[in-house]
Structures are given as C-alpha cells and as structure tokens.
Short mmCIF file of C-alpha atoms in Angstrom, two decimals:
data_model
loop_
_atom_site.label_atom_id
_atom_site.label_comp_id
_atom_site.label_asym_id
_atom_site.label_seq_id
_atom_site.Cartn_x
_atom_site.Cartn_y
_atom_site.Cartn_z
CA MET J 97 -4.34 115.68 -31.46
CA GLN J 98 -5.47 118.54 -33.29
CA THR J 99 -2.88 119.96 -36.03
CA GLY J 100 -5.40 122.02 -37.92
CA LYS J 101 -4.55 125.56 -36.56
CA LEU J 102 -0.75 124.84 -37.85
CA LEU J 103 -1.79 123.95 -41.18
CA ASN J 104 -4.79 126.34 -42.10
CA GLY J 105 -2.75 128.14 -44.72
CA LYS J 106 -3.27 127.65 -48.15
CA ILE J 107 0.33 127.01 -48.61
CA PHE J 108 -0.32 123.50 -47.12
CA ASN J 109 -3.49 122.55 -49.29
CA SER J 110 -3.45 119.67 -51.16
CA ARG J 111 -3.16 120.29 -55.10
CA VAL J 112 -5.83 117.65 -55.70
CA PHE J 113 -9.31 118.49 -55.18
CA SER J 114 -11.16 116.02 -57.05
CA LYS J 115 -13.54 113.23 -55.57
CA ASN J 116 -11.92 110.55 -57.99
CA VAL J 117 -8.17 109.70 -57.96
CA THR J 118 -6.55 111.75 -60.78
CA ASN J 119 -3.75 110.90 -63.06
CA LYS J 120 -1.48 113.68 -61.46
CA GLU J 121 -2.21 111.92 -57.91
CA ARG J 122 -1.14 108.72 -59.53
CA TRP J 123 1.90 109.92 -61.06
CA LEU J 124 2.97 112.26 -58.92
CA GLY J 125 1.97 111.47 -55.40
CA TYR J 126 2.33 107.68 -55.61
CA LEU J 127 4.97 106.87 -57.87
CA LEU J 128 7.46 109.82 -58.16
CA GLY J 129 6.97 111.43 -54.90
CA PRO J 130 7.99 108.27 -52.57
CA CYS J 131 10.76 107.36 -54.94
CA GLY J 132 13.27 109.80 -52.70
CA ALA J 133 13.08 108.69 -49.49
CA LEU J 134 12.68 104.94 -50.71
CA LEU J 135 15.86 105.25 -52.50
CA LEU J 136 17.55 106.85 -49.69
CA ASN J 137 16.31 103.86 -47.36
CA ALA J 138 17.47 101.35 -49.59
CA VAL J 139 21.11 102.60 -50.27
CA LEU J 140 21.16 102.83 -46.50
CA ALA J 141 19.62 99.48 -45.97
CA SER J 142 22.43 97.83 -48.28
CA TYR J 143 25.28 100.24 -47.59
CA LEU J 144 25.00 102.08 -44.49
CA ASN J 145 26.87 99.01 -42.41
CA VAL J 146 29.58 99.00 -45.39
CA TYR J 147 30.34 102.85 -44.14
CA TYR J 148 30.58 102.04 -40.94
CA THR J 149 33.18 99.05 -40.92
CA ASP J 150 34.96 100.12 -44.23
CA VAL J 151 34.88 103.75 -44.50
CA LEU J 152 34.98 104.88 -40.66
CA LYS J 153 36.57 101.27 -39.41
CA LEU J 154 34.23 101.16 -36.01
CA THR J 155 34.76 97.34 -36.30
CA THR J 156 37.73 97.96 -33.46
CA VAL J 157 35.82 100.22 -31.07
CA TRP J 158 35.41 99.26 -27.81
CA GLY J 159 37.10 96.10 -28.63
CA GLY J 160 34.71 95.40 -31.53
CA VAL J 161 31.53 95.68 -29.07
CA PHE J 162 29.88 98.94 -30.37
CA LEU J 163 28.73 97.81 -33.73
CA VAL J 164 27.30 94.86 -31.74
CA VAL J 165 25.68 96.64 -29.36
CA PHE J 166 24.49 99.73 -31.05
CA PRO J 167 21.89 98.30 -33.71
CA LEU J 168 20.44 96.32 -30.82
CA VAL J 169 19.78 99.11 -28.76
CA SER J 170 18.75 101.44 -31.71
CA LYS J 171 16.38 98.69 -33.30
CA ILE J 172 14.69 98.44 -29.43
CA ILE J 173 14.15 102.21 -29.92
CA ASP J 174 12.84 101.73 -33.35
CA ALA J 175 10.25 99.45 -32.61
CA VAL J 176 8.99 101.48 -29.34
CA THR J 177 8.70 104.47 -31.79
CA ASN J 178 6.87 102.48 -34.27
CA VAL J 179 4.22 101.76 -31.91
CA ILE J 180 4.02 105.43 -30.40
CA MET J 181 4.02 106.97 -34.17
CA GLY J 182 0.90 104.55 -35.16
CA TYR J 183 -0.73 105.89 -31.47
CA ILE J 184 -0.42 109.37 -32.44
CA ILE J 185 -1.22 109.27 -36.34
CA ASP J 186 -4.55 107.23 -35.24
CA ARG J 187 -5.57 110.72 -33.13
CA THR J 188 -4.36 113.43 -35.25
CA ARG J 189 -7.27 115.54 -36.64
CA SER J 190 -6.61 117.88 -39.10
CA LYS J 191 -8.36 119.16 -42.53
CA LYS J 192 -5.11 117.94 -44.27
CA GLY J 193 -5.54 114.53 -42.92
CA LYS J 194 -4.30 112.47 -40.18
CA ALA J 195 -1.34 111.00 -41.70
CA ARG J 196 -0.61 113.85 -44.44
CA PRO J 197 0.62 116.50 -41.85
CA TRP J 198 3.35 113.90 -40.53
CA LEU J 199 4.41 113.35 -44.33
CA LEU J 200 5.12 117.21 -44.45
CA LEU J 201 6.82 117.20 -41.37
CA SER J 202 8.95 114.27 -42.31
CA ALA J 203 10.47 115.79 -45.63
CA PRO J 204 12.90 118.39 -43.84
CA LEU J 205 13.59 115.82 -41.30
CA VAL J 206 14.72 112.84 -43.55
CA PHE J 207 17.00 115.25 -45.32
CA ILE J 208 18.46 116.62 -42.45
CA THR J 209 19.24 113.51 -40.49
CA GLY J 210 19.83 111.56 -44.00
CA ILE J 211 23.14 113.91 -44.11
CA LEU J 212 23.90 113.62 -40.45
CA LEU J 213 24.28 109.70 -40.74
CA PHE J 214 27.45 110.50 -42.77
CA VAL J 215 29.22 113.57 -41.87
CA VAL J 216 30.86 111.96 -38.56
CA PRO J 217 33.53 113.97 -37.35
CA SER J 218 36.93 112.32 -37.61
CA GLY J 219 39.77 111.53 -34.94
CA ASN J 220 38.11 110.57 -31.32
CA GLN J 221 36.67 107.54 -31.74
CA THR J 222 34.44 107.88 -28.73
CA LEU J 223 33.02 110.82 -30.35
CA GLN J 224 32.40 109.00 -33.59
CA ALA J 225 30.39 106.47 -31.78
CA ILE J 226 28.26 108.84 -29.88
CA TRP J 227 27.50 110.51 -33.53
CA VAL J 228 26.52 107.45 -35.02
CA MET J 229 24.46 106.28 -31.98
CA VAL J 230 22.61 109.60 -32.13
CA SER J 231 22.73 110.38 -35.96
CA TYR J 232 21.09 106.61 -36.69
CA ASN J 233 18.19 106.79 -34.15
CA LEU J 234 17.50 110.63 -35.11
CA PHE J 235 17.12 108.78 -38.57
CA TYR J 236 15.41 105.49 -37.95
CA SER J 237 13.71 106.08 -34.79
CA PHE J 238 12.35 109.45 -35.48
CA ALA J 239 12.63 111.03 -39.18
CA PHE J 240 12.16 107.89 -41.35
CA THR J 241 9.57 106.40 -38.54
CA ILE J 242 7.34 109.56 -39.12
CA TYR J 243 7.61 109.21 -42.87
CA ASN J 244 7.26 105.49 -43.37
CA MET J 245 4.05 105.09 -41.51
CA SER J 246 2.53 108.16 -42.95
CA HIS J 247 3.70 106.77 -46.48
CA ASN J 248 1.93 103.05 -45.73
CA LEU J 249 -1.24 104.93 -45.02
CA MET J 250 -1.55 107.08 -48.08
CA VAL J 251 -2.92 104.08 -49.94
CA PRO J 252 -5.53 103.06 -47.75
CA LEU J 253 -6.83 106.46 -46.69
CA SER J 254 -6.89 107.91 -50.60
CA THR J 255 -10.32 106.38 -51.23
CA ARG J 256 -12.84 103.73 -50.89
CA ASN J 257 -13.12 103.09 -54.60
CA THR J 258 -11.49 99.58 -54.72
CA LEU J 259 -10.66 99.92 -57.91
CA GLN J 260 -8.80 103.16 -57.76
CA ARG J 261 -7.28 102.07 -54.41
CA GLY J 262 -5.76 99.21 -56.15
CA GLY J 263 -4.30 100.91 -58.94
CA LEU J 264 -2.27 103.23 -56.52
CA SER J 265 -1.04 100.74 -54.84
CA VAL J 266 0.42 98.96 -57.82
CA PHE J 267 1.80 102.72 -58.61
CA ASN J 268 3.53 102.84 -55.14
CA GLN J 269 4.67 99.01 -55.74
CA ILE J 270 6.24 100.09 -59.11
CA ALA J 271 8.29 102.84 -57.01
CA THR J 272 9.46 100.40 -54.39
CA ILE J 273 10.92 98.00 -57.23
CA MET J 274 12.10 100.79 -59.39
CA MET J 275 14.29 102.30 -56.44
CA SER J 276 15.65 98.65 -54.61
CA GLY J 277 15.50 96.42 -58.02
CA ILE J 278 16.99 98.74 -60.42
CA ILE J 279 18.79 101.91 -58.75
CA VAL J 280 20.11 99.85 -55.52
CA ALA J 281 20.75 96.50 -57.03
CA LEU J 282 22.27 97.66 -60.74
CA VAL J 283 23.03 101.08 -61.18
CA PHE J 284 24.74 101.61 -57.60
CA PRO J 285 27.22 98.96 -57.42
CA MET J 286 28.39 99.57 -60.82
CA VAL J 287 28.31 102.83 -61.44
CA ILE J 288 28.32 104.91 -58.03
CA ARG J 289 29.74 102.91 -55.45
CA PRO J 290 32.85 101.91 -57.24
CA MET J 291 33.55 106.06 -57.89
CA MET J 292 33.00 106.33 -53.88
CA GLY J 293 35.79 103.69 -52.81
CA VAL J 294 36.30 104.31 -49.14
CA SER J 295 36.69 108.07 -49.35
CA GLN J 296 34.49 109.64 -46.67
CA VAL J 297 34.16 112.65 -48.54
CA ASN J 298 32.88 111.08 -51.85
CA TRP J 299 30.19 109.06 -49.22
CA ILE J 300 29.31 112.23 -47.96
CA ILE J 301 28.70 113.97 -51.22
CA VAL J 302 26.88 111.18 -52.58
CA MET J 303 24.73 110.50 -49.75
CA SER J 304 23.75 114.52 -48.84
CA ILE J 305 22.97 114.50 -52.86
CA LEU J 306 20.57 111.53 -52.22
CA SER J 307 18.98 112.84 -49.07
CA ALA J 308 18.37 116.28 -50.66
CA ILE J 309 16.51 114.57 -53.58
CA ALA J 310 14.43 113.39 -50.60
CA LEU J 311 13.15 116.51 -49.88
CA PRO J 312 11.44 118.03 -52.69
CA LEU J 313 10.04 114.22 -53.85
CA THR J 314 8.47 113.51 -50.23
CA LEU J 315 6.72 117.30 -50.74
CA LEU J 316 5.67 116.44 -53.80
CA GLU J 317 3.73 112.97 -52.35
CA TYR J 318 2.59 115.34 -49.84
CA TYR J 319 0.96 117.77 -52.21
CA TYR J 320 -0.64 115.13 -54.63
CA THR J 321 -1.92 113.02 -52.29
CA LYS J 322 -5.49 113.67 -50.46
CA GLU J 323 -7.09 111.68 -47.52
CA ARG J 324 -10.62 110.98 -48.70
CA VAL J 325 -11.52 108.47 -46.40
CA THR J 326 -10.08 110.88 -43.47
CA GLU J 327 -12.14 113.46 -44.78
CA GLU J 328 -15.51 111.54 -44.86
CA GLN J 329 -14.99 110.43 -41.15
CA MET J 330 -18.06 108.79 -39.41
CA SER J 331 -19.10 109.85 -36.14
CA VAL J 332 -20.47 106.14 -35.26
CA GLU J 333 -18.86 105.18 -31.86
CA GLU J 334 -17.05 101.55 -32.73
CA LYS J 335 -16.91 99.11 -29.61
CA LYS J 336 -13.31 98.98 -28.52
CA ILE J 337 -11.35 96.11 -27.56
CA PRO J 338 -8.81 96.28 -24.98
CA TYR J 339 -5.54 95.90 -26.62
CA LEU J 340 -4.07 93.53 -23.67
CA THR J 341 -7.09 91.53 -24.58
CA GLN J 342 -6.57 91.09 -28.28
CA LEU J 343 -2.91 90.74 -27.40
CA LYS J 344 -3.61 87.73 -25.08
CA ILE J 345 -5.88 86.34 -28.17
CA VAL J 346 -3.26 86.28 -30.47
CA LEU J 347 -0.05 84.79 -28.52
CA THR J 348 -2.31 81.96 -27.05
CA ASP J 349 -3.27 80.66 -30.52
CA LYS J 350 -1.35 77.98 -31.89
CA TYR J 351 -1.55 78.78 -35.38
CA MET J 352 -0.52 82.59 -34.75
CA ILE J 353 2.74 80.86 -32.48
CA VAL J 354 3.66 79.02 -35.41
CA ILE J 355 3.29 82.51 -37.69
CA PHE J 356 5.25 84.53 -35.65
CA MET J 357 8.15 81.54 -35.09
CA TYR J 358 7.91 81.65 -38.93
CA PHE J 359 8.66 85.42 -39.06
CA LEU J 360 11.58 85.37 -36.37
CA ILE J 361 13.48 82.49 -38.14
CA TYR J 362 12.70 83.80 -41.68
CA MET J 363 13.66 87.35 -41.06
CA PHE J 364 16.61 86.76 -39.12
CA ALA J 365 18.25 84.31 -41.72
CA SER J 366 17.12 87.17 -44.49
CA SER J 367 18.38 90.26 -42.74
CA LEU J 368 21.85 88.35 -42.00
CA LYS J 369 21.86 87.80 -45.83
CA ASN J 370 21.27 91.16 -46.86
CA VAL J 371 24.01 92.51 -44.70
CA GLY J 372 26.23 90.24 -45.73
CA LEU J 373 25.70 90.59 -49.50
CA VAL J 374 28.30 93.36 -50.08
CA TYR J 375 30.92 91.98 -48.15
CA TYR J 376 30.53 88.37 -49.82
CA CYS J 377 30.55 89.88 -53.19
CA ASP J 378 33.77 92.18 -52.30
CA ASN J 379 35.63 89.48 -50.32
CA VAL J 380 34.58 85.95 -51.26
CA LEU J 381 32.59 85.79 -54.30
CA GLY J 382 34.52 88.62 -56.37
CA THR J 383 37.27 91.32 -55.90
CA TYR J 384 36.33 94.44 -53.54
CA ASN J 385 34.23 97.00 -55.39
CA ASP J 386 34.30 95.52 -58.90
CA GLY J 387 30.92 96.47 -59.88
CA ILE J 388 29.88 93.62 -61.36
CA THR J 389 29.56 90.67 -59.05
CA GLN J 390 26.89 92.14 -56.71
CA MET J 391 24.95 93.28 -59.78
CA LEU J 392 24.78 89.97 -61.12
CA VAL J 393 23.79 87.92 -57.92
CA SER J 394 21.22 90.80 -57.77
CA VAL J 395 19.93 90.27 -61.20
CA ILE J 396 19.84 86.55 -60.86
CA GLY J 397 17.79 86.81 -57.64
CA GLY J 398 15.42 89.34 -59.32
CA VAL J 399 14.68 87.04 -62.16
CA PRO J 400 12.48 84.76 -60.61
CA MET J 401 10.80 87.15 -58.38
CA GLY J 402 9.66 88.89 -61.67
CA ILE J 403 8.15 85.83 -63.61
CA GLY J 404 7.32 83.73 -60.68
CA ILE J 405 3.96 85.49 -60.00
CA PHE J 406 2.48 83.95 -62.90
CA ALA J 407 3.30 80.64 -61.74
CA VAL J 408 3.02 80.54 -57.98
CA TRP J 409 -0.85 81.25 -57.39
CA PRO J 410 -1.83 78.46 -59.74
CA LEU J 411 0.50 76.00 -58.00
CA ALA J 412 -0.93 77.38 -54.44
CA LYS J 413 -4.50 77.04 -55.82
CA ARG J 414 -4.31 73.49 -56.85
CA PHE J 415 -1.46 72.01 -54.06
CA GLY J 416 -2.49 74.18 -51.30
CA LYS J 417 -0.57 77.46 -49.85
CA ARG J 418 1.15 75.56 -46.90
CA ASN J 419 2.34 72.81 -49.09
CA VAL J 420 3.61 75.12 -51.98
CA THR J 421 5.24 77.23 -49.38
CA LEU J 422 6.97 74.30 -47.73
CA ILE J 423 8.49 72.65 -50.96
CA GLY J 424 9.82 76.17 -51.73
CA PHE J 425 11.73 76.17 -48.59
CA ILE J 426 13.30 72.91 -49.56
CA LEU J 427 14.64 74.33 -52.86
CA TYR J 428 15.58 77.48 -50.86
CA ALA J 429 17.87 75.22 -48.81
CA ILE J 430 19.30 72.99 -52.13
CA GLY J 431 19.77 76.55 -53.53
CA SER J 432 21.70 77.80 -50.43
CA ALA J 433 23.78 74.56 -49.98
CA ILE J 434 24.76 74.77 -53.66
CA CYS J 435 26.24 78.13 -53.02
CA TRP J 436 27.41 77.02 -49.64
CA MET J 437 29.66 74.09 -51.03
CA MET J 438 31.66 76.22 -53.61
CA PRO J 439 30.97 79.86 -52.54
CA THR J 440 34.01 81.20 -54.83
CA ASN J 441 32.87 79.72 -58.16
CA LEU J 442 30.53 82.60 -59.71
CA VAL J 443 28.96 79.98 -61.91
CA ILE J 444 27.67 77.51 -59.41
CA VAL J 445 26.92 80.33 -56.82
CA LEU J 446 24.69 81.83 -59.87
CA ILE J 447 23.16 78.71 -60.44
CA GLY J 448 22.63 78.16 -56.44
CA GLN J 449 20.98 81.58 -56.13
CA PHE J 450 18.56 80.79 -58.83
CA ILE J 451 17.27 77.86 -57.29
CA LYS J 452 17.11 79.49 -54.12
CA ASN J 453 15.12 82.52 -55.17
CA ILE J 454 12.88 79.79 -57.27
CA GLY J 455 12.18 78.30 -53.74
CA GLY J 456 11.70 81.65 -51.90
CA LEU J 457 8.65 82.58 -54.35
CA PRO J 458 6.01 81.31 -52.50
CA CYS J 459 7.11 82.73 -49.24
CA ALA J 460 7.15 86.38 -51.46
CA TYR J 461 3.79 86.04 -52.94
CA VAL J 462 1.61 83.15 -50.83
CA PHE J 463 2.78 83.23 -47.35
CA MET J 464 0.97 86.07 -46.30
CA ALA J 465 -2.38 84.59 -47.46
CA LEU J 466 -1.65 82.01 -44.82
CA PHE J 467 -1.15 84.74 -42.43
CA ALA J 468 -4.77 86.05 -43.22
CA ASP J 469 -6.09 82.51 -42.98
CA SER J 470 -4.73 82.49 -39.50
CA LEU J 471 -6.31 85.68 -38.57
CA ASP J 472 -9.72 84.21 -39.64
CA HIS J 473 -9.00 81.14 -37.60
CA VAL J 474 -8.48 83.63 -34.50
CA GLU J 475 -11.65 85.30 -35.37
CA TRP J 476 -13.80 82.30 -35.35
CA LYS J 477 -11.96 81.21 -32.29
CA SER J 478 -12.46 84.07 -30.28
CA GLY J 479 -15.28 86.01 -32.09
CA ILE J 480 -12.75 89.10 -32.27
CA ARG J 481 -10.76 90.46 -35.04
CA CYS J 482 -7.08 91.23 -34.02
CA ASP J 483 -5.51 92.16 -37.45
CA GLY J 484 -4.15 95.44 -36.05
CA THR J 485 -2.49 93.55 -32.99
CA ALA J 486 -1.00 90.98 -35.14
CA ILE J 487 0.18 93.38 -37.88
CA SER J 488 1.84 95.51 -35.28
CA LEU J 489 3.74 92.40 -33.79
CA TYR J 490 4.86 91.49 -36.83
CA SER J 491 6.36 95.19 -37.52
CA ILE J 492 7.77 94.81 -34.23
CA ILE J 493 9.49 91.52 -35.00
CA ALA J 494 10.29 92.97 -38.47
CA VAL J 495 12.27 96.06 -37.14
CA ALA J 496 13.94 94.50 -34.16
CA ILE J 497 15.18 91.58 -36.04
CA THR J 498 16.81 93.56 -38.16
CA GLY J 499 19.09 95.05 -35.49
CA ILE J 500 19.88 91.96 -34.26
CA ALA J 501 21.02 90.44 -37.53
CA ILE J 502 23.50 93.59 -37.74
CA ALA J 503 24.70 93.20 -34.59
CA VAL J 504 25.30 89.35 -34.80
CA PHE J 505 26.99 89.86 -38.26
CA ASN J 506 29.24 92.68 -36.99
CA ALA J 507 30.28 90.60 -34.26
CA MET J 508 31.00 87.62 -36.19
CA ILE J 509 33.37 89.99 -38.70
CA SER J 510 34.69 91.59 -35.82
CA GLY J 511 35.47 88.47 -34.06
CA ALA J 512 36.99 86.71 -37.16
CA GLY J 513 39.41 89.59 -37.47
CA TYR J 514 37.97 91.78 -40.81
CA ILE J 515 40.55 93.89 -41.99
CA PRO J 516 38.64 97.03 -43.77
CA PRO J 517 40.23 98.72 -47.02
CA GLU J 518 42.52 101.44 -46.81
CA LEU J 519 42.55 104.97 -49.01
CA ILE J 520 45.97 105.78 -49.83
CA ASN J 521 46.74 108.18 -52.04
CA GLY J 522 43.38 108.64 -53.18
CA GLU J 523 43.10 105.12 -54.15
CA THR J 524 41.08 102.39 -52.38
CA ILE J 525 43.56 99.28 -51.36
CA ALA J 526 41.61 96.24 -50.16
CA PHE J 527 43.38 93.43 -48.50
CA ALA J 528 42.84 89.84 -48.73
CA GLN J 529 40.58 88.54 -45.72
CA PRO J 530 41.73 85.78 -43.54
CA GLU J 531 39.87 82.61 -44.36
CA ARG J 532 38.00 82.87 -41.02
CA VAL J 533 36.55 85.82 -42.29
CA LYS J 534 35.69 84.69 -45.33
CA ASN J 535 34.08 81.62 -43.68
CA VAL J 536 31.85 83.89 -41.33
CA ILE J 537 30.63 86.06 -44.62
CA THR J 538 29.64 82.86 -46.39
CA PHE J 539 27.71 81.45 -43.36
CA ALA J 540 26.15 84.84 -43.11
CA PHE J 541 24.95 85.16 -46.87
CA VAL J 542 24.25 81.22 -48.00
CA GLY J 543 25.19 79.01 -44.91
CA LEU J 544 22.38 80.21 -42.39
CA GLU J 545 19.56 79.96 -44.90
CA THR J 546 20.68 76.36 -45.74
CA ILE J 547 19.68 75.39 -42.19
CA THR J 548 16.84 77.53 -41.81
CA GLY J 549 15.19 76.59 -44.94
CA ILE J 550 15.11 73.06 -43.48
CA ILE J 551 13.82 74.22 -40.21
CA LEU J 552 11.17 76.48 -41.86
CA ALA J 553 9.75 73.54 -44.06
CA VAL J 554 9.47 71.38 -41.00
CA LEU J 555 7.82 74.34 -38.88
CA LEU J 556 5.16 74.57 -41.86
CA ILE J 557 4.13 70.93 -41.05
CA PHE J 558 2.42 72.44 -37.92
CA LEU J 559 0.25 75.15 -39.83
CA PRO J 560 -2.64 72.99 -41.28
CA VAL J 561 -4.96 76.19 -41.19
CA GLU J 562 -6.14 75.58 -44.50
CA ARG J 563 -8.06 72.52 -44.12
CA THR J 564 -10.76 73.71 -42.19
CA ILE J 565 -10.62 77.60 -43.27
CA THR J 566 -13.54 77.28 -45.15
CA ARG J 567 -15.80 75.80 -42.89
CA LYS J 568 -14.62 78.13 -40.34
CA GLN J 569 -15.36 81.36 -42.19
CA ALA J 570 -18.88 79.81 -43.08
CA MET J 571 -19.53 79.78 -39.59
CA ILE J 572 -17.92 83.48 -39.26
CA ARG J 573 -20.67 84.63 -41.86
CA GLU J 574 -23.37 82.80 -40.10
CA ARG J 575 -22.55 84.70 -37.04
CA GLN J 576 -22.48 88.07 -38.60
CA LYS J 577 -25.39 87.32 -40.48
CA ALA J 578 -27.31 86.70 -37.15
CA ALA J 579 -25.91 89.69 -35.48
CA CYS J 580 -27.10 91.63 -38.68
CA GLU J 581 -30.55 90.27 -38.20
CA ALA J 582 -30.79 90.78 -34.66
CA ARG J 583 -30.20 94.72 -35.32
CA GLY J 584 -33.14 94.67 -37.47
CA GLU J 585 -30.94 95.27 -40.77
CA GLU J 586 -31.18 93.55 -43.86
CA TRP J 587 -28.32 90.76 -44.22
CA ILE J 588 -26.38 91.18 -47.68
CA ALA J 589 -23.38 89.04 -48.08
CA PRO J 590 -20.19 90.68 -48.24
CA GLU J 591 -19.33 89.49 -51.79
CA ILE J 592 -22.74 90.92 -53.05
CA ARG J 593 -22.25 94.10 -51.11
CA ALA J 594 -18.51 94.42 -52.73
CA GLU J 595 -19.81 94.05 -56.10
CA GLN J 596 -22.96 96.54 -55.51
CA GLU J 597 -20.38 98.98 -53.92
CA GLU J 598 -18.11 98.69 -56.85
CA ALA J 599 -20.92 99.23 -59.24
CA LEU J 600 -21.76 102.07 -57.24
CA PHE J 601 -18.15 103.56 -57.24
CA ILE J 602 -18.06 103.23 -61.03
CA GLU J 603 -21.15 105.13 -61.75
CA GLU J 604 -20.01 107.67 -58.86
CA SER J 605 -16.55 108.14 -60.47
CA GLU J 606 -18.52 108.75 -64.38
CA ARG J 607 -20.75 110.90 -62.72
CA ILE J 608 -18.10 113.27 -61.23
CA PHE J 609 -16.01 113.10 -63.96
CA VAL J 610 -18.91 114.21 -66.21
CA GLU J 611 -19.49 117.38 -63.66
CA GLU J 612 -15.77 118.09 -63.53
CA LEU J 613 -15.58 118.22 -67.54
CA LYS J 614 -18.86 120.76 -67.60
CA VAL J 615 -17.22 122.92 -64.97
CA LYS J 616 -13.82 122.91 -67.21
CA CYS J 617 -15.67 123.54 -70.42
#
C-alpha cells in the first residue's frame, strides 16, 4: 500500500534525524508520547464496564442479554480487525515508515472515538444500545487497533542496534507501568472516581479530558520516532511459507496445544478477575467508591510484581522454568482460596492477595520463555519458524477472551439481580447488593482463580519442553551451519555474530556522534 504521496509535506517529517537513537527520541517518543493513549486504554479497561452498568444502567437492557452478547460480538470484530491491520501495516510503503503513518492517523481517531464512548444519548434504551455497540467498535476495533499495532512496532523498527533498542523497550515499559500501575491503580480510584460518582456529565468531562490528552501525546510519539529499520529495507526476496501451512504446524504440535490451552484458561480467569475488581471492592470488601479499598488491593498486588523480578529468574535457572511456574500456580490457588474463604475481611484478603501475587510472578516473568522454547521445538520438528503465526494466535486469544470474560461477568451479575447506584440530588447513593450478587462478584474476583490455579498447575505437567530443548537447539544450529556451507558462505555462530554486530554498533554510534558533533560545532 503506497502512502508516500499523502505524507510528502515537510510538516509530516520526523523531528528525529540522527542515525543514532537520541535522548529526545527516548523521552518524548517512547516515554511521554505513548502515555496519552495508554492512560486512556488503562482507564477504559478498568472502568468502561462500570460506566455501562452503574451510570447508564444497561444491565436490564433486552432482559440483560445486551451486556452479554455485545462484548462477544465486538471482540470477534476486534480480533478480525487486528489481523487485517497487521496485513495492511506489513504492506505499507512510505518514506515515513510502514507503521508511523498509521500512528499519525490514530491520533485524531482515538481522541474522537474516546469521547463517543461516553456521550451516549439518554432516554431510549434501544438507541443507547446501538450507540454503545457502534462507539465501542469504533474505538476498539478501529481507532485503538490502529494505534496499538503501530505503537507496538515502534521499538522493533527503531534501530538494529540491540543496545539502543533495549533501552527504548525499557522506556516504553516504564510508560505502561506509570499509566496502569500508578495513575489507574492509585490516583484514579482514590481521587478521580469519587468525584465522578455516577453522574454521566462528570464521566463525559473526565473521559473527554483523557481523550484530549491522548491527541497531542500521540502526535508527539509520531514526530519523535524514526523507523531506521524500514528506511534501510533490503530488496532480498525471502521464501514465503503459506500461512495455512504454518497454522497446521502450530496447531498439531503437542506442546503448542498445551501452551494455547494455558493461554485460554489463564486469560479467561485473569480477565474475569480484572473486570470484577472494581465491583468486588465497591460491593463486597469495601463500600461503594470509598477511594481506599481498591487502592490497597492494587498496591498489595503490585508490590510482589516489583520486587519479584530479582528472585524469579535465579529460581527458574536452578529449578526449571516449568517447575517454578507450576509451584507458583499452587501458591496462586492458595492465595485465592484464602480470599475466597473470608472475602469481607480486608486484612485476610490483603494477605491472600499478597500470597497469590507471589505465586503469579513466574507466570508474569518466566512463562513466555517457555513459549519461546516451544517455538524452538516446533522449528526442530518441522524445520520452519512459526513465530508470527503463533503470536497472531496468541493475540486473537487475548482479544477474544476479554470479550467473553466481560460477557460472562455481565451475565452473572445481571442474572443475580445487580442493583446499580442512583444519583439523587447530585449525590451518589449505592444500595446494598443481594447476597447472591456478592457471591458471584466474589467468585469472579477470587473464586475462579482458585480453581484455574490448580488446573494450570496440572496442565504444566504436560509441558516438559525444557528437558530436551538444549539438544534440539544444537540440532537446529547444525542445520543452519550445513545450509550456510551449502551456499558457499562462511558459518559464524549466532552468538559470535551478535557480539561482532554489537561491537560494530558501538563503533558506528561513536563515529556518528563525532560527525554530528563536528557539524554542530
């Protein structure tokens, strides 16, 4: 897809000119720039369903069916558009890159559709339902899909210098943690949400401000990024393996089947827990919108994640990634069970949450390495790398399962008789929920993960991929060496080549720095 003519004007040029990654690029393009869209998305992930149930009171629309069916249909559409957008980006040709033009387009789209999510007309429920369905898909299946897929490619396309690319990845991760771990987990529940209550006007004002913030920051990300890898595109023709062939290889491998079963079970339980968090803190553990309960639960959940990275990898190296993750899920189930047994006792719940999140550390930091081992196993078995196909399946599962979890949760609380709060004389009045509503909310937040923790621990018994992966990787290396020698080329081991390239990157970076310094002086 040619987009060059549309972006020929100098106004669309990147403000980054150096062949090296610059400090402005790091701070503006990879840290500050993404914060707007990531903040908006993090708030929506936690509170959009609350807006639908508590502010718009859609739990009774079409007999409670609407909030069950609509997330399912929407996430199917979202999964399809993810695949389509990936196809489009991969075939985009432009001097500005292949992902950055779409990042630029996403800026106004995220701003506009973010506001449309909340300016739902009052009155006719059918009109409200249509507006919600359309606006939700305009944001998630269209605008945010364009942004998210473009944004995720910025680091890989930034440079081939592994040192500089690793630094940009850290800056990107800091932006994500700042938005989800600090603003959404701490500031929003303590300060902003109590001010909004269940007033639709207040929600529209706050979310319009967040949407507006995303616009200039996304433009900042566009102008202070540069696709150096795209600019140096090679004209070498690569052998194309048919997608269906790769799909068959992945879906017929025993280890990949276990991996995808794991993703399905874990992501469903995790998504149900995430959507249930606010409802649990409002109606079971604390009082409605008290500003402190959710913050405490989030902090206790975040502390192990912050300190755990220093302990998990040494344990995984000593005892094995699979084994550490398996034991982790047993702790995960125990912590969830403690919370489930005494769901209204804040101290007991915080203790249970701490144990549970300690158990979840290997899953967060280690399990994707098992996924990588399984991909190496697939290459050893078939002679074909299927990373892209496997990752696309993972992305589809992640997108679709979120919609299923929201649908199930809404069906549970609607069927149990959830009573949304009312706005009376400008004050939010929350009602005591029936016991059955509290029970289903508690099950969503801690009960299901008690069960799935045990299931996942058992499932991991059938994933002994680590046992033979070293031998299989050596065999893959021998194949690569033989193929290289058959082409009449000199074989250089990948780790040696990586060291050589890193030395060249450092030398090249220093040379470019000196040349640019001479120009400035």
